[in-house]
PDB file of C-alpha atoms in Angstrom:
ATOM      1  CA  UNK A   1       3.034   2.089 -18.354  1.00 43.00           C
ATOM      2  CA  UNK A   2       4.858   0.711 -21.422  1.00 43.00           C
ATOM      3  CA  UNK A   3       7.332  -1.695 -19.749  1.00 55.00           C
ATOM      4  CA  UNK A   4       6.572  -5.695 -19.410  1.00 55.00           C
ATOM      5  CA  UNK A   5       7.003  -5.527 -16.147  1.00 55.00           C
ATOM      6  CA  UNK A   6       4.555  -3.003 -15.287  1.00 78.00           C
ATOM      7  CA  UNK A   7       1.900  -4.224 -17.456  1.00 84.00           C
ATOM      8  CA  UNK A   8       2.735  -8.120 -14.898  1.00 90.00           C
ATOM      9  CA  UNK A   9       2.263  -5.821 -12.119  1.00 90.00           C
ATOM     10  CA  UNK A  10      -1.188  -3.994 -13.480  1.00 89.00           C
ATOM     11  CA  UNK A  11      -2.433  -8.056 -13.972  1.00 91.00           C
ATOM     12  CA  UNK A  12      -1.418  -8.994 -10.716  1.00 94.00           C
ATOM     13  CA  UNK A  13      -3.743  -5.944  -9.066  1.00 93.00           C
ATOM     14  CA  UNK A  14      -6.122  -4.816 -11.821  1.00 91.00           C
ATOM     15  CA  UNK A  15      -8.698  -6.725  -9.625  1.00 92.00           C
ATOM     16  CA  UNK A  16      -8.290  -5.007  -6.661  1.00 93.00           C
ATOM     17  CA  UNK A  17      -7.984  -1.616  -8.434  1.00 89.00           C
ATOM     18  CA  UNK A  18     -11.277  -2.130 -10.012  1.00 89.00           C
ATOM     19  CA  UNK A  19     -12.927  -2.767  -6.430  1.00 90.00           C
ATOM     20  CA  UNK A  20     -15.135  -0.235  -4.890  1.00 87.00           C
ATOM     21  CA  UNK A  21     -13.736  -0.550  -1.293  1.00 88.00           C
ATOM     22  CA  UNK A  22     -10.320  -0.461  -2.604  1.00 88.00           C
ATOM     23  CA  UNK A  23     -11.203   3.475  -4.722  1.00 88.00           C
ATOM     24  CA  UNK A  24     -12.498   4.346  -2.396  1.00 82.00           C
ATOM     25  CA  UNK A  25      -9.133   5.002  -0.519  1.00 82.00           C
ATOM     26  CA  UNK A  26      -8.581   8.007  -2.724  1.00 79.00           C
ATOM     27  CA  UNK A  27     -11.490   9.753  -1.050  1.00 74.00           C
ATOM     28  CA  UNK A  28      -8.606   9.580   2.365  1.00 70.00           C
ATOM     29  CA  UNK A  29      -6.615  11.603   2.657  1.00 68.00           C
ATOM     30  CA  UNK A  30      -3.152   9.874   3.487  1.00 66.00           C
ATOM     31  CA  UNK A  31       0.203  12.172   4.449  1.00 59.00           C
ATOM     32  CA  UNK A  32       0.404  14.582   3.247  1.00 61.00           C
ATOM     33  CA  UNK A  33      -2.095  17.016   1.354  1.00 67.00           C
ATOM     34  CA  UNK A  34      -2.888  16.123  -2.105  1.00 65.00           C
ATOM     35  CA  UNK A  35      -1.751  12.287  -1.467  1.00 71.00           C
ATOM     36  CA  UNK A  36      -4.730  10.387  -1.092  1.00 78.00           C
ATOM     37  CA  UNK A  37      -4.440   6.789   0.669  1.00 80.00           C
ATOM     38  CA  UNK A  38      -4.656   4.984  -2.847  1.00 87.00           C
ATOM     39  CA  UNK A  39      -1.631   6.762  -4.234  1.00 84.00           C
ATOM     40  CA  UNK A  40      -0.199   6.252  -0.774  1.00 85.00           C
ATOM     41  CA  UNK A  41      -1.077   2.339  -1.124  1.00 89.00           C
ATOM     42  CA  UNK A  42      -0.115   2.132  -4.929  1.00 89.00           C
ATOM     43  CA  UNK A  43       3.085   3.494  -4.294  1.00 86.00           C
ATOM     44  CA  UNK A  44       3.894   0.677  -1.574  1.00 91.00           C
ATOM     45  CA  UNK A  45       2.607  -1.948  -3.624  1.00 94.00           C
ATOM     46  CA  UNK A  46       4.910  -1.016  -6.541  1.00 92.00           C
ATOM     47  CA  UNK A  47       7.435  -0.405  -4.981  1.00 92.00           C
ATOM     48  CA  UNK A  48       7.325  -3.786  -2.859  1.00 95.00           C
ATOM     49  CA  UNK A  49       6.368  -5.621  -6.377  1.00 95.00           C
ATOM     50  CA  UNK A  50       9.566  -4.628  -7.203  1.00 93.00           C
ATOM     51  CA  UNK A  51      11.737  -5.367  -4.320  1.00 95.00           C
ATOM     52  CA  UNK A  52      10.199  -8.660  -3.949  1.00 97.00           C
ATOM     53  CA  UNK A  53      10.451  -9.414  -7.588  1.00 95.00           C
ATOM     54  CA  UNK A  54      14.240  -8.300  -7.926  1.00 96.00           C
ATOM     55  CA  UNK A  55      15.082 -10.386  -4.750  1.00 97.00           C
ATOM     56  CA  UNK A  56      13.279 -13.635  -5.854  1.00 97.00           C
ATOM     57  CA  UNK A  57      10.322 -13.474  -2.929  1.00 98.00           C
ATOM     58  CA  UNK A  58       6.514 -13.888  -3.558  1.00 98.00           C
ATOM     59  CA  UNK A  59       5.862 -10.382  -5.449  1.00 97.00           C
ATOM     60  CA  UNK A  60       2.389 -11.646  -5.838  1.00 97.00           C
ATOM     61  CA  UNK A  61       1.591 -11.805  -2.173  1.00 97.00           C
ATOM     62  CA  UNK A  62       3.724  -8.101  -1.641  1.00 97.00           C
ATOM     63  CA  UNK A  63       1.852  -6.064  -3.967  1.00 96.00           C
ATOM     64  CA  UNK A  64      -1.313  -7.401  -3.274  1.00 96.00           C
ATOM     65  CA  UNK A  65      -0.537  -7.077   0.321  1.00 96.00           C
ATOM     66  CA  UNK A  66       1.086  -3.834  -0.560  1.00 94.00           C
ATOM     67  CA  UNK A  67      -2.130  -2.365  -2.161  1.00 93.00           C
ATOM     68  CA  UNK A  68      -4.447  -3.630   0.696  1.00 93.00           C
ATOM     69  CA  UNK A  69      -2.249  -2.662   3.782  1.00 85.00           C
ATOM     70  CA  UNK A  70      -3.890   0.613   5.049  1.00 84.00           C
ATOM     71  CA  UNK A  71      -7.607  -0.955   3.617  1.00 82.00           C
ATOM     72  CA  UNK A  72      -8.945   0.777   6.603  1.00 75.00           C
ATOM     73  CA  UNK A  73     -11.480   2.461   5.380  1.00 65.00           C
ATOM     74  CA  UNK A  74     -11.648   5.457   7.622  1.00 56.00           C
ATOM     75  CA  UNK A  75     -10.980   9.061   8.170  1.00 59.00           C
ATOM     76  CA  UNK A  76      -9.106   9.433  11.256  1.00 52.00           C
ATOM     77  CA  UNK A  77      -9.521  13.195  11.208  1.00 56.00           C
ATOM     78  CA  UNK A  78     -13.497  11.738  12.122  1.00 57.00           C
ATOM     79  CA  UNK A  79     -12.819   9.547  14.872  1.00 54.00           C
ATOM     80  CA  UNK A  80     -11.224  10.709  18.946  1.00 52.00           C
ATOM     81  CA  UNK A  81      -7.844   8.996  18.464  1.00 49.00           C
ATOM     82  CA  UNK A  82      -4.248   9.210  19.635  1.00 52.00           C
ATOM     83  CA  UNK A  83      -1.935   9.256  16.542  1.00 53.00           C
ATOM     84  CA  UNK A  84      -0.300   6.424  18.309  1.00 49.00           C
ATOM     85  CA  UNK A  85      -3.454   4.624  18.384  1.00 57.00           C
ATOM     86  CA  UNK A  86      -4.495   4.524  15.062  1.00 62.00           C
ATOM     87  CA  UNK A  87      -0.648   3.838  13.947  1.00 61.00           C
ATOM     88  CA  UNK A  88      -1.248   0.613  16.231  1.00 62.00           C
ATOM     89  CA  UNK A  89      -4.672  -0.171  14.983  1.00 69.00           C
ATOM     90  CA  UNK A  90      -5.258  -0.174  11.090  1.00 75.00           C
ATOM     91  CA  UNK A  91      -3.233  -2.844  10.368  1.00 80.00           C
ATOM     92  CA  UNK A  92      -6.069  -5.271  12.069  1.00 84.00           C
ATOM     93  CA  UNK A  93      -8.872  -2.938  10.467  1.00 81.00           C
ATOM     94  CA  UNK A  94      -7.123  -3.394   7.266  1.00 79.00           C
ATOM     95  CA  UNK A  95      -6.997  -6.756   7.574  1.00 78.00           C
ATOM     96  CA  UNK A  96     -10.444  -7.623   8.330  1.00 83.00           C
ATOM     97  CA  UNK A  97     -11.508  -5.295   5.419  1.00 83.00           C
ATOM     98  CA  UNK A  98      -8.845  -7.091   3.095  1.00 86.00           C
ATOM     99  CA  UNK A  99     -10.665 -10.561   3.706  1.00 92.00           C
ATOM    100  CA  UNK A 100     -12.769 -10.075   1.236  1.00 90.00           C
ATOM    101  CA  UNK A 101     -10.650 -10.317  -1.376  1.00 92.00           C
ATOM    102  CA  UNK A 102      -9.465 -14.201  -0.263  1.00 92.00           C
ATOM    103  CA  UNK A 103      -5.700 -12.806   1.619  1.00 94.00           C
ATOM    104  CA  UNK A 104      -3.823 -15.824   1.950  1.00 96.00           C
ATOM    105  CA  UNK A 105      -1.696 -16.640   4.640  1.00 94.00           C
ATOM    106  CA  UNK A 106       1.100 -14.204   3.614  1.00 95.00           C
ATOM    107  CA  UNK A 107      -0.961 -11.570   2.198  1.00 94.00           C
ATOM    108  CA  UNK A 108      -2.593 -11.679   5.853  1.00 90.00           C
ATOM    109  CA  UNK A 109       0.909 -11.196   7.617  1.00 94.00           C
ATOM    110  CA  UNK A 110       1.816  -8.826   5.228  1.00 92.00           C
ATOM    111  CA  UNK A 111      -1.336  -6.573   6.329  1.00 90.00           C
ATOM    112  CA  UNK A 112      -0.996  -7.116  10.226  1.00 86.00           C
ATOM    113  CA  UNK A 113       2.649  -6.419  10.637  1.00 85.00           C
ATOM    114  CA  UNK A 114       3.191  -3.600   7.930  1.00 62.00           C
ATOM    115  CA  UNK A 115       3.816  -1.483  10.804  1.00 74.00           C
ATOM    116  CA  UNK A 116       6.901  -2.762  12.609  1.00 68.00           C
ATOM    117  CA  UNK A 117       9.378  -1.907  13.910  1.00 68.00           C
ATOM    118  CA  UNK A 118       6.936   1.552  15.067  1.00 66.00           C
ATOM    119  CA  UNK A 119       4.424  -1.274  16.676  1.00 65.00           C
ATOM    120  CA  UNK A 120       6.840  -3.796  17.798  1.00 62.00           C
ATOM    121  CA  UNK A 121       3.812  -6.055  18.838  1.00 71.00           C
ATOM    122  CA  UNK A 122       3.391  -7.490  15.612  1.00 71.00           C
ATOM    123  CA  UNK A 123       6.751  -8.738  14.320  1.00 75.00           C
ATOM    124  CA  UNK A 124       6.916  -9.617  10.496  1.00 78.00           C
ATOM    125  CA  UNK A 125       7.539 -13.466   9.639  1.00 86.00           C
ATOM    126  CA  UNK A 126       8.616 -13.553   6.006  1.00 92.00           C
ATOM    127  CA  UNK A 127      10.971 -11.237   4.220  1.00 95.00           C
ATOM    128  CA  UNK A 128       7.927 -10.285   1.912  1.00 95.00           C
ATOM    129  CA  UNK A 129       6.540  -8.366   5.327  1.00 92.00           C
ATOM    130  CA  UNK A 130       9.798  -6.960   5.790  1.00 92.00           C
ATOM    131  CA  UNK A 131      10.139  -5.550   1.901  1.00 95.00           C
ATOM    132  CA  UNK A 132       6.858  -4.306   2.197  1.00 93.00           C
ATOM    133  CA  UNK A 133       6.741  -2.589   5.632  1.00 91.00           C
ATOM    134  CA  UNK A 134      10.204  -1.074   4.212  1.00 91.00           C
ATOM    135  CA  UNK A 135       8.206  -0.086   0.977  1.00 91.00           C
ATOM    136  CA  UNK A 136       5.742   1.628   3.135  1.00 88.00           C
ATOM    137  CA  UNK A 137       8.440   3.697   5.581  1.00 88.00           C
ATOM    138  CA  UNK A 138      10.897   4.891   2.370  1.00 86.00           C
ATOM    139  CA  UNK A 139       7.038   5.886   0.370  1.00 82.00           C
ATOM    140  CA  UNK A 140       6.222   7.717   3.332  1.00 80.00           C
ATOM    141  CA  UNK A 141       9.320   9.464   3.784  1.00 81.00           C
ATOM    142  CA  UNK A 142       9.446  10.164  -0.045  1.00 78.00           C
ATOM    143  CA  UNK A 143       5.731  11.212   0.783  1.00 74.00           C
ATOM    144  CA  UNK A 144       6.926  13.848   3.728  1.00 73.00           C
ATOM    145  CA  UNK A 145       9.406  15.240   2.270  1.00 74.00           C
ATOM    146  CA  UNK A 146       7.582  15.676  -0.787  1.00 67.00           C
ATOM    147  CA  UNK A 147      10.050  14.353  -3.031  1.00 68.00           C
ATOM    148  CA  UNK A 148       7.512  11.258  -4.343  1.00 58.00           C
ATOM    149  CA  UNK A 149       6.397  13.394  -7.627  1.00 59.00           C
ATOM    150  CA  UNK A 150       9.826  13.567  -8.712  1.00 56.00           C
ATOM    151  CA  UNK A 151      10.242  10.024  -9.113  1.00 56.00           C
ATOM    152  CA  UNK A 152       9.529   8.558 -12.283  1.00 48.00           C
ATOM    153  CA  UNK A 153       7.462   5.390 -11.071  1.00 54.00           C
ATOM    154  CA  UNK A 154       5.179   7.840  -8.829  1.00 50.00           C
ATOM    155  CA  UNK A 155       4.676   9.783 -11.866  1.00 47.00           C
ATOM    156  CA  UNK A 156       3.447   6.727 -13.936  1.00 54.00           C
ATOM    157  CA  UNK A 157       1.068   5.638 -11.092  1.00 58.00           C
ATOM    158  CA  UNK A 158      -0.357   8.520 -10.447  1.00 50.00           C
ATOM    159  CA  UNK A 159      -1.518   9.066 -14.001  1.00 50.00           C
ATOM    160  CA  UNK A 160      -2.798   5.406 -14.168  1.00 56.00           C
ATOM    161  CA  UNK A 161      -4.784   6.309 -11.080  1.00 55.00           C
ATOM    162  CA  UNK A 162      -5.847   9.776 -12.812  1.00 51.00           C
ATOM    163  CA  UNK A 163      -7.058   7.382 -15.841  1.00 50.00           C
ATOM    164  CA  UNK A 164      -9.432   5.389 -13.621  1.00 49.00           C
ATOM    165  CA  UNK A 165      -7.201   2.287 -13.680  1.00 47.00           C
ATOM    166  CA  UNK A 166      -8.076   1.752 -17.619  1.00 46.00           C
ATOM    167  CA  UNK A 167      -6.244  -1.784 -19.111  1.00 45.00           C
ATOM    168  CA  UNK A 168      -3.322  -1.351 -20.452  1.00 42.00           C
TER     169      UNK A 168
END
C-alpha cells in the first residue's frame, strides 16, 4: 500500500483492524470458500472509502461502517436458520456488536440498512448507506463470481491482511 490515499484509509481503520472482535471475522467464513468475512468486510470498506471519498460524502463514517457491517460474530453454518433469515438479521447483530467501538449516528445507519434493497425493511437515509450497501452487493458479486483476486485493490488488501495489519 504505497499510495497517499491508502495509507489515509489504513489511519482511518488501523484501530478497528487491530481489534480482537473485529480478526476475528477471518475465522468466518464469508461467500465463497477461501474468502473469510474480514476480506469480505475489507473489501466493502475500501471500496466504499473510495466511493464516498471520490463523491465528496463522509468516507470516514463509510469505511468504518464498511469494515463493521457484517460484525456479527457468528457462524451461520452453527445456528438452524433460513438463509433469508440471517440475510434479515445481522445487520442488527452487527450493530449491537459494532457499539463498542463508539458508531455514531451514521456509522449506525450504515450497519442497520447495509442490506437494502434485499431487506426492504430498513431503508438507507444518507447516500453514505447507499455507497456502502452498493460496495457490499458489487464485492459480493466480484466475490461469486470469483473475479475479486483479479483486481488490483483486492490484491493489496489481502496481503495487508496476510501481514497481520502491520503500519504502514
Amino acid at each position: 500500500m504505497n499510495s497517499k490515499i491508502d495509507r489515509e484509509y489504513l489511519e482511518i481503520v488501523m484501530d478497528l483492524l487491530n481489534d480482537s472482535a473485529v480478526l476475528s471475522m477471518n475465522d468466518i467464513k464469508q461467500h465463497v470458500e477461501g474468502f473469510s468475512c474480514l476480506d469480505h468486510s475489507i473489501f466493502v470498506s475500501y471500496l466504499s472509502y473510495k466511493l464516498c471519498k471520490k463523491w465528496g460524502l463522509d468516507y470516514v463514517s463509510a469505511a468504518r461502517a464498511g469494515l463493521l457491517h457484517d460484525l456479527h460474530l457468528c457462524n451461520w453454518d452453527d445456528m438452524d436458520l433460513k438463509h433469508w433469515e440471517r440475510l434479515c438479521r445481522h445487520p442488527k447483530m452487527a450493530c449491537e456488536n459494532a457499539e463498542r467501538f463508539g458508531l455514531n449516528d451514521l456509522e449506525r445507519e450504515i450497519i442497520v440498512s447495509h442490506m437494502w434493497p434485499i431487506n426492504l425493511t430498513v431503508l438507507p437515509r444518507h447516500k453514505e448507506s447507499m455507497a456502502v450497501s452498493l460496495a457490499d452487493k458489487i464485492c459480493a458479486s466480484a466475490e461469486f463470481m470469483r473475479i475479486h483476486k483479479l483486481l488490483a485493490t483486492t490484491k493489496r488488501l489481502y496481503i495487508l491482511n496476510r501481514r497481520r495489519y502491520a503500519p504502514v
